[in-house]
Coordinates of C-alpha atoms in Angstrom, one line a residue:
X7 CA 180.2 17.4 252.1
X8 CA 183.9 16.7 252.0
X9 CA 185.1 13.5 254.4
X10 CA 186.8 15.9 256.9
X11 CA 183.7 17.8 257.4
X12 CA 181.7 14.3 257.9
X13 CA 184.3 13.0 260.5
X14 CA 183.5 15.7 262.4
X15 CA 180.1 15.2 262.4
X16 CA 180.3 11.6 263.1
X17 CA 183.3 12.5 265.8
X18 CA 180.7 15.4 267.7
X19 CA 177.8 12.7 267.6
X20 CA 180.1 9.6 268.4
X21 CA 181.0 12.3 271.6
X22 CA 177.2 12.8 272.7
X23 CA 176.2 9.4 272.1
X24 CA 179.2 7.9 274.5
X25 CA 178.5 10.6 277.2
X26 CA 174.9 10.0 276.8
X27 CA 174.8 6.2 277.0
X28 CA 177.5 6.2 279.3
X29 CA 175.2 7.9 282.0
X30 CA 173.4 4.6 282.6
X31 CA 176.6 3.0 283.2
X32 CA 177.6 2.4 287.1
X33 CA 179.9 4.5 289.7
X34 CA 182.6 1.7 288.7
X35 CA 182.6 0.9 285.1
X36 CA 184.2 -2.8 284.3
X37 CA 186.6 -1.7 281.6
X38 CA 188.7 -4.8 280.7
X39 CA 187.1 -7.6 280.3
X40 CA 189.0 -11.6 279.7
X41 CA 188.0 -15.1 278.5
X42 CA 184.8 -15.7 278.5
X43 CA 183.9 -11.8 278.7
X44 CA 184.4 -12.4 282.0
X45 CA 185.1 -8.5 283.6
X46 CA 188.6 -8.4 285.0
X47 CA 189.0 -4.7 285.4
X48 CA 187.4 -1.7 286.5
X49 CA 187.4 2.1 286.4
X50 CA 185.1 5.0 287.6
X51 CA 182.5 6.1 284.9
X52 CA 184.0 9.7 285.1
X53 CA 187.5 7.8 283.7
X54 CA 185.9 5.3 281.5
X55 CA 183.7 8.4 279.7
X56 CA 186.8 10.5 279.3
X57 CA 189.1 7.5 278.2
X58 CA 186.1 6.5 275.7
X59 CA 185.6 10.4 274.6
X60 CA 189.3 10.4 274.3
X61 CA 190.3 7.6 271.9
X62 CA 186.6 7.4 270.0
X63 CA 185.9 10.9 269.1
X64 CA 189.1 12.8 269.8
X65 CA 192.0 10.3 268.7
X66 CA 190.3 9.9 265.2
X67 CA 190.1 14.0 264.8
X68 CA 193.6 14.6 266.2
X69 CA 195.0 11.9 263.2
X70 CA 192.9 13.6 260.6
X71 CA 193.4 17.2 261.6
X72 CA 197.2 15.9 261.4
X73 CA 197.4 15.3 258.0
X74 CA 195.8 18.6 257.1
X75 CA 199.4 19.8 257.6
X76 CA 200.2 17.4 254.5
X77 CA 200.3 20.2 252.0
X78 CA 203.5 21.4 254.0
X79 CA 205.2 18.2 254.5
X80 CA 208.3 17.9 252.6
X81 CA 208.2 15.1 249.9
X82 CA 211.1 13.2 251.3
X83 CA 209.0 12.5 254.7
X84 CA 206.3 11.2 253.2
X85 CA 205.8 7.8 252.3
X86 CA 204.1 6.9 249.2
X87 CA 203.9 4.3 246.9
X88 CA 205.9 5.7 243.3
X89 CA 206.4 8.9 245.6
X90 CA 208.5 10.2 242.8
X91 CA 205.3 9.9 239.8
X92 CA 202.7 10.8 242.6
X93 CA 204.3 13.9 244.0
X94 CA 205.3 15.3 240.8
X95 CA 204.9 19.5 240.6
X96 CA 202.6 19.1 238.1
X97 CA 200.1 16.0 240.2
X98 CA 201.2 16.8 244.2
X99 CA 198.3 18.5 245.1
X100 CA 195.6 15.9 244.1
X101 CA 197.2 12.6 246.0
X102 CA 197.6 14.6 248.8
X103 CA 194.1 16.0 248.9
X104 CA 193.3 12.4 248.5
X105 CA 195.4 11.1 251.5
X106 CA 193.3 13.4 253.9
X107 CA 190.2 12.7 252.3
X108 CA 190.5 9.0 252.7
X109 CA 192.1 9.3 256.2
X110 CA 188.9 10.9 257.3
X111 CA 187.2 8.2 255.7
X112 CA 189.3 5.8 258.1
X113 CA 188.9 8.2 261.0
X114 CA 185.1 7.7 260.7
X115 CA 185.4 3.9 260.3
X116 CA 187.5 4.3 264.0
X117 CA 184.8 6.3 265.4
X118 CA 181.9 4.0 264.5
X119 CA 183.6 1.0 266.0
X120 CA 184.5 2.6 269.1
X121 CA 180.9 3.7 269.9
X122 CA 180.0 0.2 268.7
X123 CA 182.3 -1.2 271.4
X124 CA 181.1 1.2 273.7
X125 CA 177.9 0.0 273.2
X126 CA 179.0 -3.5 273.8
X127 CA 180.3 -2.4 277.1
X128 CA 177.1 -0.9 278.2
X129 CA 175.2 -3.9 277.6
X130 CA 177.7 -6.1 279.4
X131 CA 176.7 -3.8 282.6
X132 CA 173.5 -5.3 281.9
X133 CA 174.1 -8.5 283.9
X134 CA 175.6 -8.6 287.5
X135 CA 178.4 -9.1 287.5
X136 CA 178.9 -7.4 283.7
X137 CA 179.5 -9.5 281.1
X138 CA 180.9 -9.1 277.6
X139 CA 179.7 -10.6 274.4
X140 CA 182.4 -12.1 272.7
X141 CA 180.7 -13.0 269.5
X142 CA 179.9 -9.7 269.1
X143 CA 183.0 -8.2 269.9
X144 CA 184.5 -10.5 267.6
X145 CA 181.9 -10.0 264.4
X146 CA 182.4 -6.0 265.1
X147 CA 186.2 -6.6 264.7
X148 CA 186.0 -8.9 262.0
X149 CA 184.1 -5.9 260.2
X150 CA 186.3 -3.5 261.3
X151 CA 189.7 -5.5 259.8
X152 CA 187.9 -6.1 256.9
X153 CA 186.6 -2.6 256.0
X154 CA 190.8 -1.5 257.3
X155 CA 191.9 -4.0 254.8
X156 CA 189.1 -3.0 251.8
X157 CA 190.8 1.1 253.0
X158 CA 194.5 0.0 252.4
X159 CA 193.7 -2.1 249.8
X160 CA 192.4 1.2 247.8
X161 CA 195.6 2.8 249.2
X162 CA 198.4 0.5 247.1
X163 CA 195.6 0.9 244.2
X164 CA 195.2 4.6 244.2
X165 CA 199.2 5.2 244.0
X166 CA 200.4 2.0 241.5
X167 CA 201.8 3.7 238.6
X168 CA 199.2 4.2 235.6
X169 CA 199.6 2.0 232.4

Protein backbone atom coordinates (compact mmCIF):
# COMPACT_ATOMS: atom_id res chain seq x y z
CA UNK A 1 0.00 0.00 0.00
CA UNK A 2 1.61 3.32 -1.11
CA UNK A 3 1.57 6.25 1.72
CA UNK A 4 -1.07 8.30 -0.23
CA UNK A 5 -3.42 5.41 -0.19
CA UNK A 6 -2.75 4.96 3.77
CA UNK A 7 -3.39 8.74 4.47
CA UNK A 8 -6.52 8.22 3.11
CA UNK A 9 -7.37 5.56 5.14
CA UNK A 10 -6.18 7.07 8.25
CA UNK A 11 -7.87 10.64 7.01
CA UNK A 12 -11.64 8.58 6.31
CA UNK A 13 -11.12 6.88 9.85
CA UNK A 14 -9.58 10.02 11.62
CA UNK A 15 -13.22 11.54 9.95
CA UNK A 16 -15.57 8.79 11.62
CA UNK A 17 -13.80 8.61 14.74
CA UNK A 18 -14.03 12.64 15.41
CA UNK A 19 -17.79 12.66 14.37
CA UNK A 20 -18.30 9.65 16.37
CA UNK A 21 -16.67 10.71 19.61
CA UNK A 22 -17.68 14.02 19.10
CA UNK A 23 -21.43 12.99 19.56
CA UNK A 24 -20.93 12.75 23.36
CA UNK A 25 -19.61 16.03 23.38
CA UNK A 26 -22.21 18.98 24.62
CA UNK A 27 -24.65 21.57 22.65
CA UNK A 28 -21.60 24.10 23.47
CA UNK A 29 -18.21 22.51 23.03
CA UNK A 30 -15.29 24.47 25.09
CA UNK A 31 -12.91 24.89 22.27
CA UNK A 32 -10.02 27.03 23.58
CA UNK A 33 -8.79 26.27 26.51
CA UNK A 34 -5.86 28.62 28.80
CA UNK A 35 -3.46 28.16 31.83
CA UNK A 36 -4.17 25.65 33.73
CA UNK A 37 -6.52 23.93 30.95
CA UNK A 38 -8.73 26.14 32.24
CA UNK A 39 -11.71 26.50 29.24
CA UNK A 40 -11.79 30.00 28.01
CA UNK A 41 -13.73 29.57 24.83
CA UNK A 42 -16.61 27.91 23.38
CA UNK A 43 -18.37 26.83 20.19
CA UNK A 44 -21.48 24.76 19.22
CA UNK A 45 -20.66 20.90 18.62
CA UNK A 46 -22.00 21.31 14.97
CA UNK A 47 -18.88 24.07 14.52
CA UNK A 48 -16.38 22.31 16.68
CA UNK A 49 -17.11 18.81 14.58
CA UNK A 50 -16.80 20.60 11.29
CA UNK A 51 -13.72 22.76 12.34
CA UNK A 52 -12.16 19.35 13.78
CA UNK A 53 -13.27 17.34 10.40
CA UNK A 54 -11.91 20.28 8.64
CA UNK A 55 -8.26 20.74 9.77
CA UNK A 56 -7.78 16.78 11.02
CA UNK A 57 -8.94 14.77 8.14
CA UNK A 58 -9.41 17.24 5.30
CA UNK A 59 -6.39 19.88 5.71
CA UNK A 60 -3.90 16.88 5.77
CA UNK A 61 -5.62 15.38 2.31
CA UNK A 62 -5.93 18.79 0.68
CA UNK A 63 -1.70 19.21 1.31
CA UNK A 64 -1.05 15.78 0.05
CA UNK A 65 -3.49 15.70 -2.88
CA UNK A 66 -1.44 19.15 -3.53
CA UNK A 67 1.64 17.75 -4.19
CA UNK A 68 0.28 15.10 -6.48
CA UNK A 69 0.52 18.06 -8.98
CA UNK A 70 4.42 17.83 -8.29
CA UNK A 71 5.16 15.95 -11.55
CA UNK A 72 3.96 19.22 -13.33
CA UNK A 73 5.64 21.79 -11.24
CA UNK A 74 8.39 23.53 -13.06
CA UNK A 75 11.86 22.87 -11.49
CA UNK A 76 12.54 26.50 -10.84
CA UNK A 77 9.45 26.63 -8.21
CA UNK A 78 10.35 23.94 -6.35
CA UNK A 79 12.62 23.97 -3.59
CA UNK A 80 15.06 21.34 -3.01
CA UNK A 81 18.10 20.84 -1.49
CA UNK A 82 21.00 20.30 -4.65
CA UNK A 83 17.76 20.91 -6.89
CA UNK A 84 20.13 21.02 -9.79
CA UNK A 85 21.64 17.03 -9.01
CA UNK A 86 18.17 15.95 -7.69
CA UNK A 87 15.97 17.06 -10.59
CA UNK A 88 18.26 16.01 -13.17
CA UNK A 89 16.29 14.41 -16.59
CA UNK A 90 17.79 11.39 -15.94
CA UNK A 91 16.76 11.14 -11.61
CA UNK A 92 13.46 13.81 -11.52
CA UNK A 93 10.97 11.37 -11.34
CA UNK A 94 12.18 9.35 -8.22
CA UNK A 95 12.72 12.50 -5.63
CA UNK A 96 9.58 13.61 -6.63
CA UNK A 97 7.78 10.47 -6.14
CA UNK A 98 9.52 10.59 -2.88
CA UNK A 99 8.39 14.06 -1.84
CA UNK A 100 4.68 12.92 -2.06
CA UNK A 101 5.28 9.73 -0.55
CA UNK A 102 6.87 11.24 2.52
CA UNK A 103 4.34 14.16 2.60
CA UNK A 104 1.65 11.55 3.05
CA UNK A 105 3.71 10.16 5.65
CA UNK A 106 3.53 13.67 7.44
CA UNK A 107 -0.10 14.12 6.53
CA UNK A 108 -0.76 10.94 8.56
CA UNK A 109 1.40 12.03 11.45
CA UNK A 110 -1.04 15.46 11.36
CA UNK A 111 -4.05 13.34 11.30
CA UNK A 112 -3.17 11.15 14.33
CA UNK A 113 -2.35 14.10 16.51
CA UNK A 114 -5.42 15.93 15.73
CA UNK A 115 -7.71 12.97 16.72
CA UNK A 116 -5.40 12.63 19.66
CA UNK A 117 -6.17 16.24 20.56
CA UNK A 118 -9.59 15.68 19.88
CA UNK A 119 -9.59 13.10 22.11
CA UNK A 120 -8.04 15.30 24.72
CA UNK A 121 -10.87 17.69 24.26
CA UNK A 122 -13.52 15.10 24.85
CA UNK A 123 -12.18 14.03 27.99
CA UNK A 124 -11.80 17.60 29.30
CA UNK A 125 -15.84 17.70 28.82
CA UNK A 126 -15.61 15.14 31.27
CA UNK A 127 -15.49 17.48 34.33
CA UNK A 128 -17.92 20.50 34.81
CA UNK A 129 -16.73 22.99 34.01
CA UNK A 130 -14.34 21.05 31.13
CA UNK A 131 -10.99 20.90 31.83
CA UNK A 132 -7.85 20.24 29.70
CA UNK A 133 -4.86 18.08 30.54
CA UNK A 134 -1.93 19.87 30.03
CA UNK A 135 0.53 17.23 30.56
CA UNK A 136 -0.97 15.44 28.12
CA UNK A 137 -1.30 17.95 25.68
CA UNK A 138 2.12 18.74 26.22
CA UNK A 139 3.66 14.88 25.99
CA UNK A 140 1.37 14.56 22.54
CA UNK A 141 3.14 17.73 21.24
CA UNK A 142 6.46 16.82 22.42
CA UNK A 143 5.87 13.53 20.21
CA UNK A 144 4.48 15.31 17.54
CA UNK A 145 7.71 17.93 17.15
CA UNK A 146 9.88 15.17 17.59
CA UNK A 147 8.47 12.77 15.01
CA UNK A 148 8.24 16.52 12.52
CA UNK A 149 11.87 16.91 13.35
CA UNK A 150 12.89 12.91 12.88
CA UNK A 151 10.46 13.74 9.02
CA UNK A 152 12.70 16.87 8.10
CA UNK A 153 15.53 15.42 9.40
CA UNK A 154 15.20 12.51 6.63
CA UNK A 155 14.26 15.40 4.26
CA UNK A 156 18.00 17.34 4.22
CA UNK A 157 19.27 13.54 4.27
CA UNK A 158 17.43 12.16 1.38
CA UNK A 159 18.50 15.18 -1.00
CA UNK A 160 22.47 15.88 0.39
CA UNK A 161 24.51 15.16 -2.61
CA UNK A 162 25.88 11.46 -2.77
CA UNK A 163 29.63 10.79 -2.12
Amino acid sequence: MTATRALLLVAVAAAIYIVATGSALPDVVASHFGAGGAADGAMTRSAYLTLMVGVGALLPLALVLSLRLLGRVPDALLSLPNKDYWLAPARAAAPRAWLVDQCSVFGILLCVFLCYTHTLVVHAHASSPPRLDERLLAGGLVLFCVLTATWLARYFLRFRLPR
